[in-house]
Short mmCIF file of C-alpha atoms in Angstrom, two decimals:
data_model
loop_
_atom_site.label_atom_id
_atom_site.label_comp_id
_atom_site.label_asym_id
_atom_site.label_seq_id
_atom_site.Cartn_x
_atom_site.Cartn_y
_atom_site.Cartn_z
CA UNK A 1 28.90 -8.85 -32.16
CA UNK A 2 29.97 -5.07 -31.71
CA UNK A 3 27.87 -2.47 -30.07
CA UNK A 4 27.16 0.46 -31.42
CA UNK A 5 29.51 3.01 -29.48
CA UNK A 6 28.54 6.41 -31.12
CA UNK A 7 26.78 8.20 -28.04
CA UNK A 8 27.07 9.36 -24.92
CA UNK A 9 23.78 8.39 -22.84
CA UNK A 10 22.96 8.80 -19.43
CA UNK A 11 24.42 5.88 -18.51
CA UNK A 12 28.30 6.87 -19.52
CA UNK A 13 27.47 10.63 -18.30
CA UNK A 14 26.15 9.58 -14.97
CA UNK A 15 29.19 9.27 -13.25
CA UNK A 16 31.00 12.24 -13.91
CA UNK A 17 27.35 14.82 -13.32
CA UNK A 18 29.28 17.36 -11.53
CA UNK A 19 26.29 18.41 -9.00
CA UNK A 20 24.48 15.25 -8.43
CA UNK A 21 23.34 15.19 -4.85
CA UNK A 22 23.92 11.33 -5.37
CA UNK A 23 27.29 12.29 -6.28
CA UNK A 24 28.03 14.22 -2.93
CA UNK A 25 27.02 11.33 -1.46
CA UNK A 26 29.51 8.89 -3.18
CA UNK A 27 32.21 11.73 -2.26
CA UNK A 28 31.58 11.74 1.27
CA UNK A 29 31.82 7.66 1.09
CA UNK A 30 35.04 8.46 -0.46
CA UNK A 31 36.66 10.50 2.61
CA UNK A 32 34.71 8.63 5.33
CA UNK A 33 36.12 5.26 3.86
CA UNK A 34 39.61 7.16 4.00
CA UNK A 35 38.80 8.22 8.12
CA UNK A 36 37.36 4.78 8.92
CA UNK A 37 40.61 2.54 7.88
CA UNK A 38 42.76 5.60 9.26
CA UNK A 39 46.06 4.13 9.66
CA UNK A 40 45.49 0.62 8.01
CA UNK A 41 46.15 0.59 3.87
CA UNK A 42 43.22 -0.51 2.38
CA UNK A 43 43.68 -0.74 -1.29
CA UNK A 44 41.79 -3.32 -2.76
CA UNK A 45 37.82 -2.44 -1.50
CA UNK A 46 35.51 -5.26 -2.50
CA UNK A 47 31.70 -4.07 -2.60
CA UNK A 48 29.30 -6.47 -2.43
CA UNK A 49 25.33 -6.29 -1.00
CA UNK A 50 23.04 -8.99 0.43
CA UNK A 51 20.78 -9.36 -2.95
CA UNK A 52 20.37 -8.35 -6.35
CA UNK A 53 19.95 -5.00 -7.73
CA UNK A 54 20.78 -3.02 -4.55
CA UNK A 55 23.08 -0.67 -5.80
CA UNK A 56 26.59 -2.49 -6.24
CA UNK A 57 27.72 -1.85 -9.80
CA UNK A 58 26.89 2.00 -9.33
CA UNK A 59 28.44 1.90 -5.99
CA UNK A 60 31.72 1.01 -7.38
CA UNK A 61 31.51 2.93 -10.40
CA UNK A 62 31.07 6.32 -8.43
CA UNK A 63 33.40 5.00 -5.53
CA UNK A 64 36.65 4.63 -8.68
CA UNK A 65 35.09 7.99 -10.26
CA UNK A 66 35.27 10.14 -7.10
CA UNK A 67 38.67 8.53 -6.06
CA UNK A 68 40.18 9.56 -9.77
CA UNK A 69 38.32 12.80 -8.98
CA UNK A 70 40.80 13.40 -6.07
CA UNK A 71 43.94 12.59 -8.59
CA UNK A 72 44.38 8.69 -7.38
CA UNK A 73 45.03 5.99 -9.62
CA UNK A 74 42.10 4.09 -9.28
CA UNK A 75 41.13 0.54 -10.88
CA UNK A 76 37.88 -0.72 -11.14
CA UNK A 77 37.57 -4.64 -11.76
CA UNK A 78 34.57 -6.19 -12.55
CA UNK A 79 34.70 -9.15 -10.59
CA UNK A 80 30.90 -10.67 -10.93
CA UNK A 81 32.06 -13.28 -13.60
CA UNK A 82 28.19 -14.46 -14.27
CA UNK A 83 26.68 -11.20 -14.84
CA UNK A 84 29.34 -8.48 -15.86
CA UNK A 85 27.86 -5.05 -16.23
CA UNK A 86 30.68 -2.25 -15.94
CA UNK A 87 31.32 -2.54 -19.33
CA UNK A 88 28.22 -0.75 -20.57
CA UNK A 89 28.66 1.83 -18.06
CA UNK A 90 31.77 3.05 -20.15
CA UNK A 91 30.12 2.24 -23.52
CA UNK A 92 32.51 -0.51 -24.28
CA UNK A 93 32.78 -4.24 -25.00
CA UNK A 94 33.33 -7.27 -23.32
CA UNK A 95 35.50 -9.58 -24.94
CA UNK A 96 38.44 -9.12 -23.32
CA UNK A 97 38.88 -9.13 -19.00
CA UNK A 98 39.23 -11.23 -15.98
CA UNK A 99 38.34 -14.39 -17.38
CA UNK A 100 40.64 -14.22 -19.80
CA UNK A 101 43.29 -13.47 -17.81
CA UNK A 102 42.41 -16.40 -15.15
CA UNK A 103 42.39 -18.49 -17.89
CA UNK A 104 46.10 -18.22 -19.06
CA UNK A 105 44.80 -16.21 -22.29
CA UNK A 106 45.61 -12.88 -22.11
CA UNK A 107 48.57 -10.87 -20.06
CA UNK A 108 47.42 -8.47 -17.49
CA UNK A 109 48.44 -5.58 -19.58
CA UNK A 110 46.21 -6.77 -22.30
CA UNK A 111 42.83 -6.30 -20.15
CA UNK A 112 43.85 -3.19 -18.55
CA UNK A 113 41.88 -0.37 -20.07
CA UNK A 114 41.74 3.59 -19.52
CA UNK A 115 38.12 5.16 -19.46
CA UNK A 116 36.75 8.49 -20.27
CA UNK A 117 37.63 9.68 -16.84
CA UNK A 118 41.10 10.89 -15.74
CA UNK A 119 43.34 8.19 -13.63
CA UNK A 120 40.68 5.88 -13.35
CA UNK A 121 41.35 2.18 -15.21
CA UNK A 122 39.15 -0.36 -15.31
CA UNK A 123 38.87 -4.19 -16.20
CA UNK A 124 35.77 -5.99 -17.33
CA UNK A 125 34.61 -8.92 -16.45
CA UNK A 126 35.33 -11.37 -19.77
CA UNK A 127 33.47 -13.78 -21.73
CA UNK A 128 31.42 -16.49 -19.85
CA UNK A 129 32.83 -19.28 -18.39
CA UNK A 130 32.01 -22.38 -16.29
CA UNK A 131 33.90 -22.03 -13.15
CA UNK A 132 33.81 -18.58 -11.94
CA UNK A 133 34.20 -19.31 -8.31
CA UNK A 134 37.23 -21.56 -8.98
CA UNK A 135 38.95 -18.84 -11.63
CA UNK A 136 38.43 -16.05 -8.32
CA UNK A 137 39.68 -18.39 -5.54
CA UNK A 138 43.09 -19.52 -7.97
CA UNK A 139 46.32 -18.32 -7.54
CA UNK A 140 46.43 -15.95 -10.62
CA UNK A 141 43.70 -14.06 -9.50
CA UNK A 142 46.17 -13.56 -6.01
CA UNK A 143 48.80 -12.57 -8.33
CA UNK A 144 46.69 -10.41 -9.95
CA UNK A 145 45.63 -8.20 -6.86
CA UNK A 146 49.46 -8.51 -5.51
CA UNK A 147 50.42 -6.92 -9.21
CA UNK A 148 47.89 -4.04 -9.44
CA UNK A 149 47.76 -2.51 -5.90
CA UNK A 150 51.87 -2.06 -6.73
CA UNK A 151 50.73 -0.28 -9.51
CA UNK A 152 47.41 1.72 -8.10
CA UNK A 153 46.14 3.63 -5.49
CA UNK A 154 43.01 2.14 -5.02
CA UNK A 155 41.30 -0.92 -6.22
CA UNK A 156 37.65 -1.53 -6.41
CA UNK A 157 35.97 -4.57 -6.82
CA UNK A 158 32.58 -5.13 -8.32
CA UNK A 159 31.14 -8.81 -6.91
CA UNK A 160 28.10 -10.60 -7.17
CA UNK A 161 25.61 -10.41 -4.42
CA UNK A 162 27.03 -11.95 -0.71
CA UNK A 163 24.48 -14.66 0.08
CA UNK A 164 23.46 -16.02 -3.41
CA UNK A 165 26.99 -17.57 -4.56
CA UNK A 166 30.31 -17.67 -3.04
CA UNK A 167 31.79 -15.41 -5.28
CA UNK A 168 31.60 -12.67 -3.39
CA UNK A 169 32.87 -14.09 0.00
CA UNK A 170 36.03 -15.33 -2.29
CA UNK A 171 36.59 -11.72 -2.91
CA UNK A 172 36.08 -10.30 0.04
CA UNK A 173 38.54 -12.39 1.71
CA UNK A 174 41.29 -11.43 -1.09
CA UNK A 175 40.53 -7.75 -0.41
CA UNK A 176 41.26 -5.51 2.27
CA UNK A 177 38.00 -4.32 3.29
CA UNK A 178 34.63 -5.20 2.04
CA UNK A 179 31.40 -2.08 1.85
CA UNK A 180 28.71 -3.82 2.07
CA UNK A 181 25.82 -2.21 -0.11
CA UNK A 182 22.43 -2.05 1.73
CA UNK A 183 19.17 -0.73 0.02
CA UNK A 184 16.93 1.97 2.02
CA UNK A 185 14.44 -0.30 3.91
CA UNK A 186 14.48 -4.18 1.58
CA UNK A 187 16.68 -5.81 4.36
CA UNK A 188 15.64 -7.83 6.67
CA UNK A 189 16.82 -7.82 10.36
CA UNK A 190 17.69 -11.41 9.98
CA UNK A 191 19.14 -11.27 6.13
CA UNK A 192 21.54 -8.61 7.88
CA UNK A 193 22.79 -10.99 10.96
CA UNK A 194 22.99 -13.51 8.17
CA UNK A 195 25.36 -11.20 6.29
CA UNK A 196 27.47 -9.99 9.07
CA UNK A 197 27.77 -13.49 9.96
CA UNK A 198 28.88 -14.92 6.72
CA UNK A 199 31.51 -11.98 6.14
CA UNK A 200 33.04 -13.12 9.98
CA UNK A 201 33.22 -16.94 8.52
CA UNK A 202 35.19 -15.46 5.53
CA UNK A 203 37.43 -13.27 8.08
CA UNK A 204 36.54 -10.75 5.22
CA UNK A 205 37.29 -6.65 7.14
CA UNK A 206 33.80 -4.92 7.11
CA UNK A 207 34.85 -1.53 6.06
CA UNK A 208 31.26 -0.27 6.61
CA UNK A 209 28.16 -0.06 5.19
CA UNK A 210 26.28 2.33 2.78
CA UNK A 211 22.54 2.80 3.01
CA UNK A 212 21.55 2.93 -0.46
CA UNK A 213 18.72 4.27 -2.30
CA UNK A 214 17.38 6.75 0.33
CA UNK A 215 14.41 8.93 0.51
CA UNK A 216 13.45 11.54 2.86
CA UNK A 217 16.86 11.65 4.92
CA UNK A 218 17.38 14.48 6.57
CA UNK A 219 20.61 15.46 5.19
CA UNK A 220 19.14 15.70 1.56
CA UNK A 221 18.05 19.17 2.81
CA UNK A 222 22.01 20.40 2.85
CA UNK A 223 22.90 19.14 -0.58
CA UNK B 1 6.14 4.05 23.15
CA UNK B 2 6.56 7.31 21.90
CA UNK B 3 3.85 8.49 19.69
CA UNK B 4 4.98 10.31 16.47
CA UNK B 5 2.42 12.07 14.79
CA UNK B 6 4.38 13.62 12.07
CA UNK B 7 5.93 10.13 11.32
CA UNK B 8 2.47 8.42 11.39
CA UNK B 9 1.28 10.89 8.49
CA UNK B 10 4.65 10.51 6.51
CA UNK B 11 3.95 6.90 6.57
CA UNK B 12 0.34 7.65 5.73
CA UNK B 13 1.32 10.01 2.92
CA UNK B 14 3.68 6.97 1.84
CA UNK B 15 0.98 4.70 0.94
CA UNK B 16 -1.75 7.17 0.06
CA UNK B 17 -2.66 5.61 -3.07
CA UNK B 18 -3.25 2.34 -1.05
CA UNK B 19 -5.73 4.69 0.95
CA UNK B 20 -7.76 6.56 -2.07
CA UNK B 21 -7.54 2.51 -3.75
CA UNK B 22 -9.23 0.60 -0.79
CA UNK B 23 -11.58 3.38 0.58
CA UNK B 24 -12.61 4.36 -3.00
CA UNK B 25 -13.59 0.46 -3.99
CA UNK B 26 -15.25 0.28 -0.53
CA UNK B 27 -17.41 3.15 -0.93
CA UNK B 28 -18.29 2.24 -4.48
CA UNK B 29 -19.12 -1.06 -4.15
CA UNK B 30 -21.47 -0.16 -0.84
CA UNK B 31 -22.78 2.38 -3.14
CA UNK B 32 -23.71 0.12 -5.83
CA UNK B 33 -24.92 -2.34 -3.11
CA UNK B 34 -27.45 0.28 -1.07
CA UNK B 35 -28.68 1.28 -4.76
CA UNK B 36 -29.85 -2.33 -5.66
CA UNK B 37 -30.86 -3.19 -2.36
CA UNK B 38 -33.30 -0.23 -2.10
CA UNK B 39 -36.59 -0.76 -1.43
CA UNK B 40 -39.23 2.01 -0.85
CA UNK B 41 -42.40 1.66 1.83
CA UNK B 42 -45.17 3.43 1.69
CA UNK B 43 -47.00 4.62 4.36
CA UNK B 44 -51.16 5.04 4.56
CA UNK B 45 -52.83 6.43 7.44
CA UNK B 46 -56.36 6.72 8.44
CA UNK B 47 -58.09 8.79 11.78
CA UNK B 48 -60.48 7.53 13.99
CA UNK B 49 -62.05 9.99 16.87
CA UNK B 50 -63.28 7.74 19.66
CA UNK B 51 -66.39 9.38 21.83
CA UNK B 52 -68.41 7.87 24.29
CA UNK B 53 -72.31 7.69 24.13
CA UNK B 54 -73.29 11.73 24.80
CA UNK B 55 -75.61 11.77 27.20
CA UNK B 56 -79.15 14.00 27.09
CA UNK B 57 -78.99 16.66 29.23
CA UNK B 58 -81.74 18.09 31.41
CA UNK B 59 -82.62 20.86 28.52
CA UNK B 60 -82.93 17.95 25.51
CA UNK B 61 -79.29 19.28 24.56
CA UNK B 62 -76.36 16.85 24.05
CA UNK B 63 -73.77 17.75 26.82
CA UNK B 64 -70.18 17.49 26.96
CA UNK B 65 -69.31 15.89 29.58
CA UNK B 66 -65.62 16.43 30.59
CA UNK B 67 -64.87 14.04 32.84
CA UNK B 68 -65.70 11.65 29.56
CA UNK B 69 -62.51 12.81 27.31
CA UNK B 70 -59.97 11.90 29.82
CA UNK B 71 -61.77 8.14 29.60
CA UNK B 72 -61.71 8.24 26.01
CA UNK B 73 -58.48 9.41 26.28
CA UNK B 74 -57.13 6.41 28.19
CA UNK B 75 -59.87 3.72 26.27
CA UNK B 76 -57.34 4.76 23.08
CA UNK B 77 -54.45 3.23 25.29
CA UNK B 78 -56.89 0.19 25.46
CA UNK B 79 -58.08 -0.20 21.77
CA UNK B 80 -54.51 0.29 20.79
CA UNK B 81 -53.73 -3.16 21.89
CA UNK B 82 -56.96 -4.20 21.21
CA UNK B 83 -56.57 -3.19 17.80
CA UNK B 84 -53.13 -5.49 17.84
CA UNK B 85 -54.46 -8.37 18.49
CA UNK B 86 -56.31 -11.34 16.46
CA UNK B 87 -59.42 -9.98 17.51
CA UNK B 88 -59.60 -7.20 15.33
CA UNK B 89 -57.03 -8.42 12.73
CA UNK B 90 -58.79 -11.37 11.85
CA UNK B 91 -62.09 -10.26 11.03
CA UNK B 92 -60.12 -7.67 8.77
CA UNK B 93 -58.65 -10.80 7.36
CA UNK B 94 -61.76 -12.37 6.77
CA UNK B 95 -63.79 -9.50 5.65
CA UNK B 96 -60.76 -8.66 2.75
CA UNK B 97 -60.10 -11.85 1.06
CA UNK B 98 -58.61 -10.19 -1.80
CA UNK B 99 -55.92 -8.16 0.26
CA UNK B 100 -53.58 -11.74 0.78
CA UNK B 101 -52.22 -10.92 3.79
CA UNK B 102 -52.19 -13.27 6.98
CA UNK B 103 -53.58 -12.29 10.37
CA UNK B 104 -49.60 -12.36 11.76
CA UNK B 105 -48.47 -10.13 8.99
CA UNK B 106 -51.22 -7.65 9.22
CA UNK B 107 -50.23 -7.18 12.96
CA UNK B 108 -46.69 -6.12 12.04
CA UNK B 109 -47.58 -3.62 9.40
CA UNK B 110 -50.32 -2.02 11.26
CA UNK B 111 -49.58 0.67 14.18
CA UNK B 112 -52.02 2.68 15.75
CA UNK B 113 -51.45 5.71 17.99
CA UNK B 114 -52.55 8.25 20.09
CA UNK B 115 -52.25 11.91 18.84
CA UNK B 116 -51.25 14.26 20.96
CA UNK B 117 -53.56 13.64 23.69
CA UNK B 118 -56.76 13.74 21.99
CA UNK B 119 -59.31 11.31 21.24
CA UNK B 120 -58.06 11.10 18.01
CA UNK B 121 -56.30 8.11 17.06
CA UNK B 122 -54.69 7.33 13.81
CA UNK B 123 -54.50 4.08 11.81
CA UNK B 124 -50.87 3.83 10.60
CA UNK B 125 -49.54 1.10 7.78
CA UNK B 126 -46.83 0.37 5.82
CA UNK B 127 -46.53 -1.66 3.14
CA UNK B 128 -44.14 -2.16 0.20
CA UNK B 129 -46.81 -1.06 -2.43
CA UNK B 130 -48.92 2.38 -1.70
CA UNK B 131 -51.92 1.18 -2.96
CA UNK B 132 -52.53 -1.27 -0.81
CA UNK B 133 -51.63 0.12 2.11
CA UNK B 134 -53.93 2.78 1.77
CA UNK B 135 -56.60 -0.25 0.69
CA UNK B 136 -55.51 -2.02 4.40
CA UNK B 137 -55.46 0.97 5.97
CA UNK B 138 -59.23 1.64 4.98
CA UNK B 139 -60.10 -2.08 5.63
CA UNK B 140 -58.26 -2.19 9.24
CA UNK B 141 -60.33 1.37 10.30
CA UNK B 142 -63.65 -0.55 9.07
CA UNK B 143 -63.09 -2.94 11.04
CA UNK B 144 -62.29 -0.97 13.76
CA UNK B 145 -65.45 1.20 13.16
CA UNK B 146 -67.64 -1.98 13.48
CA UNK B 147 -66.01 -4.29 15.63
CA UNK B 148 -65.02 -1.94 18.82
CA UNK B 149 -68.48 -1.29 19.93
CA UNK B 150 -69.39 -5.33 20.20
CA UNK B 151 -66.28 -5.16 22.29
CA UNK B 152 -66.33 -2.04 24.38
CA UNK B 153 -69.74 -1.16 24.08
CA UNK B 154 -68.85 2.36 22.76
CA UNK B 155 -70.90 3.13 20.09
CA UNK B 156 -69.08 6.04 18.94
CA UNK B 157 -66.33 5.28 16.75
CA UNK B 158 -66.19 7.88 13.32
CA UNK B 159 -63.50 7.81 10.94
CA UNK B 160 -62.44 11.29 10.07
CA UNK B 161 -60.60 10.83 6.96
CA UNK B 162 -59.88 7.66 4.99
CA UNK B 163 -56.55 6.96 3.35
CA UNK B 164 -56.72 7.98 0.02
CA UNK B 165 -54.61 7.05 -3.18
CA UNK B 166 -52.17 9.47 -4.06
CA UNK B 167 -50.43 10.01 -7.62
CA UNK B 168 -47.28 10.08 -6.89
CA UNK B 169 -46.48 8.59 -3.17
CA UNK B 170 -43.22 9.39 -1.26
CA UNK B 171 -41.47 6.83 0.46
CA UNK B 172 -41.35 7.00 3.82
CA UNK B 173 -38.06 5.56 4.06
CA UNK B 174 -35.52 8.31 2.02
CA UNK B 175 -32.74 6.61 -0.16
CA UNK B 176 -30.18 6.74 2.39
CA UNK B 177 -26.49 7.83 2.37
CA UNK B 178 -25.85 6.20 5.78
CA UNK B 179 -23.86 2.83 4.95
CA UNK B 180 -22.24 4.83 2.53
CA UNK B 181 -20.83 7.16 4.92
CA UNK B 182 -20.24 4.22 7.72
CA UNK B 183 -18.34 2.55 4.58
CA UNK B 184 -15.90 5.40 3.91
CA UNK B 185 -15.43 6.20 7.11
CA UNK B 186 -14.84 2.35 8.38
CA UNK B 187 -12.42 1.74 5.40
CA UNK B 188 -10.18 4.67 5.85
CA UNK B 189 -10.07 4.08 9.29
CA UNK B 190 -8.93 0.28 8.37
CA UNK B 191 -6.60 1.05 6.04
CA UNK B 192 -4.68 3.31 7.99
CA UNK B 193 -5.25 0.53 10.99
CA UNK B 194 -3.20 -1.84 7.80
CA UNK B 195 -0.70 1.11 7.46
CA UNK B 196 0.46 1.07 10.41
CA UNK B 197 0.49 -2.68 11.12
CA UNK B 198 2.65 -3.23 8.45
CA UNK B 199 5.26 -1.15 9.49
CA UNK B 200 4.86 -2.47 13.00
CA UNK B 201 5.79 -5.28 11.29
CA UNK B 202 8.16 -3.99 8.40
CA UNK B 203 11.86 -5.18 10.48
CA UNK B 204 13.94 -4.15 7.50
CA UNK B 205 16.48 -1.53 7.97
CA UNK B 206 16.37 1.72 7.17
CA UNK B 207 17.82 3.84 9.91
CA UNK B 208 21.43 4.16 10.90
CA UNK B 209 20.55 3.16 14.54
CA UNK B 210 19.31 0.22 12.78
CA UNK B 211 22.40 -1.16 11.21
CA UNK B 212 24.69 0.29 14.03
CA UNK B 213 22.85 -2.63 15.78
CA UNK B 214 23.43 -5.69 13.60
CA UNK B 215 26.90 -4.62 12.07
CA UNK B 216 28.24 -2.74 15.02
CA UNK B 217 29.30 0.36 12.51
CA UNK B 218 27.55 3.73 11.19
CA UNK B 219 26.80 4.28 7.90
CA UNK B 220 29.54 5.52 5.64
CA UNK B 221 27.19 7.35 3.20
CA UNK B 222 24.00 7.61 2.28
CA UNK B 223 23.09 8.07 -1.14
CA UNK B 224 19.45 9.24 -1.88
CA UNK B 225 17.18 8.47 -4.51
CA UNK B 226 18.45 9.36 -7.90
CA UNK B 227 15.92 10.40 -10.63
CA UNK B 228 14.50 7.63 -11.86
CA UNK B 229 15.03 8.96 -15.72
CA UNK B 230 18.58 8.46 -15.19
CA UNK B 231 18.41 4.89 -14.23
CA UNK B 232 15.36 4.17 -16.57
CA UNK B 233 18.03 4.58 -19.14
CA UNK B 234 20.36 2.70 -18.03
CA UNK B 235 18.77 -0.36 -17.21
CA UNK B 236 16.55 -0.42 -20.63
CA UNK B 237 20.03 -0.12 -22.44
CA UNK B 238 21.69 -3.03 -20.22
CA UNK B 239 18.87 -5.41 -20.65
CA UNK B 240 19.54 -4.66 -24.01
CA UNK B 241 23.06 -5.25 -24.42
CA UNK B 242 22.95 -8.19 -21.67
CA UNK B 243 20.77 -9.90 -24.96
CA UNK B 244 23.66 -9.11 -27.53
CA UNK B 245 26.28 -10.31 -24.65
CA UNK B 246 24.65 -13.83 -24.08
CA UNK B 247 24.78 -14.58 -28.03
CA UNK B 248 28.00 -12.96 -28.25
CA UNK B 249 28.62 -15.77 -25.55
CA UNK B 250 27.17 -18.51 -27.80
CA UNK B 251 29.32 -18.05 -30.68
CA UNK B 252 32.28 -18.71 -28.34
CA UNK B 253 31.56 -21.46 -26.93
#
């Protein structure tokens, strides 16, 4: 079944709004991710958050747009197998992506698609299958992340939330760094010891951590 | 602890349509309440003037004698209680068949006083219907008018004015806006009370000193708000597509 891919909505023009105060924000995440692992190559960022809906897919989405922004080849890779989203962010289907390629049916170079925006690559999630957490933790999908951070600056990961499924901690421990996504006043005190303490069982880097879905912060008066 | 007034009213102003919900229900339903509950009572009154036995003076002329008003004065004090008790009340009880009121009941509703120092005294009851309180106000100042002299031996007991029945009788008690007030007032002060409990007890995070003490690190960023049109779109289209996706999903498998 093909989607319709004649306009561009909100959705598709979202990431690229030039004066978006949201936008400056995802820019400064840029360069403060940059400071924060001074010294240290992190190349593959996974981002994951504690629950549903707190702001991971557009995380990653404006993370890969503002590093293309700065002229590095960025890929994004839609790693949340059960509930792949990225793809309608760049108007475009699904048939073809990870799963595929963990299942010994398509080549890397086959899933590997440019977007709209400049430098910036990305690779959807794939069809459905039954064993996502096995198809992350294989060997491909090692040889997968050894093959594209040759090739790119930057990779970004898009992963299911941390404490539902272990899909997430799978990634975060084949990444460099994890951001951990955290929405303006939903989590708990103890949901976040929780979290810290299951990212320190996976040995998974804690890059940092981006307070999502603000209101009323202060620095909203300088952009 | 530190108390932040500007923070309190940001929180306030946070949930302010939990305040206009909760007070406005509260005062409407008190409202509605104090309506049906009201009941008006009407008030009758009838005066007495109390005066001893004049005595005959040496000319054949009825004297006043002075010293005589300050007793009457103070034999008010006494009839007052007099007045109050079974005595009185149930001869008026007896005598009035038709008014159906007890002896006990009659007591309550009646109240006599003392005006303004003179021997005046006035008859006072309230009852829920005007007409007959004027009817036991008349009855209770009959009795009075008869039975006081076997009692006191004063002989001179006149009613000035009977109660009389009026067309259109005021309540004494006024339809009153008083729980209503006590209502809004009590409510907003609870809900605010609420307010503030709950984010006594809100322990989610939500300022950087807050997750610099679980994970140990600042925030990188921190992205505001974005207009919810934009996302409005964008989740209306996924939930659409996410439809097309899982029977995309069907076919292959």
């Amino acid at each position: 079944m093909r989607r319709p891919s004649t306009n561009t909505s909100h959705a598709v023009m979202t990431p690229i709004l030039p004066n978006s105060m949201a936008l400056e924000a995802y820019r400064s995440l840029r360069f403060n991710i940059e400071c924060s692992v001074f010294g240290r190559d992190a190349k593959t960022i996974s981002i994951t958050s504690s629950s549903r809906g707190e702001g991971k897919t557009t995380t990653a989405v404006h993370l890969a747009v503002a590093y293309a922004q700065i002229g590095k080849k960025v890929l994004l890779l839609d790693a949340d197998l059960r509930n792949p989203s990225i793809h309608f962010v760049f108007d475009m289907e699904n048939r073809r992506g990870l799963t595929n390629y963990l299942e010994g049916q398509a080549t890397r170079h086959e899933i590997v698609r440019e977007t709209i925006v400049d430098h910036l690559s990305f690779i959807s999630g794939g069809p459905l299958t039954q064993n996502p957490s096995g198809l992350l933790a294989s060997q491909r999908m090692d040889t997968l992340l050894a093959e594209l951070s040759e090739e790119y600056d930057v990779i970004i990961v898009d992963t299911p939330s941390l404490l539902t499924i272990s899909d997430a901690k799978i990634m975060a421990t084949k990444c460099d760094g994890v951001l951990l996504i955290i929405e303006h006043g939903q989590l708990k005190r103890n949901v976040a010891k929780k979290v810290k303490e299951e990212l320190a069982l996976a040995n998974a880097k804690l890059i940092g951590v981006v307070l999502n879905e603000v209101t009323n912060h202060p620095a909203n008066a300088y952009l | 602890m530190e108390i932040n007034l500007k923070e309190y009213f940001m929180l306030i102003k946070k949930r302010w349509w939990l305040i206009v919900l909760v007070v406005s229900v509260c005062t409407l339903l008190t409202t509605l309440y104090s309506r049906s509950n009201y009941v008006p009572i009407y008030q009758a009154s009838t005066k007495l003037i109390v005066n001893k036995t004049s005595e005959q003076g040496q000319l054949g002329k009825e004297q006043i004698d002075f010293g005589a008003i300050g007793v009457n004065m103070s034999l008010i004090n006494t009839y007052k209680e007099i007045i109050k008790t079974p005595a009185i009340m149930d001869k008026v009880v007896q005598r009035n068949p038709d008014l159906h009121v007890t002896t006990d009941q009659l007591i309550s509703i009646v109240n006599v006083t003392n005006l303004n120092e003179t021997q005046v005294m006035s008859v006072v009851v309230r009852h829920l219907s005007h007409e007959r309180a004027v009817r036991i106000a008349n009855a209770v100042s009959d009795v009075i008018q008869t039975e006081i002299p076997n009692i006191m031996k004063v002989d001179n007991i006149t009613i000035l004015n009977r109660a009389k029945v009026q067309d259109n009788p005021t309540p004494v008690n006024q339809k009153s806006n008083q729980y209503i007030i006590l209502s809004f007032v009590g409510s907003l002060a609870a809900t605010i009370g609420i307010i503030l409990l709950l984010d006594a007890l809100d322990d989610t995070l939500k300022t950087d000193e807050d997750i610099r003490e679980i994970f140990e690190l600042a925030p990188l960023a921190y992205v505001p708000k974005m207009k919810s049109s934009l996302l409005y779109a964008k989740r209306k289209r996924k939930v659409k597509n996410r439809e097309e996706e899982l029977a995309y999903a069907k076919t292959i498998y």
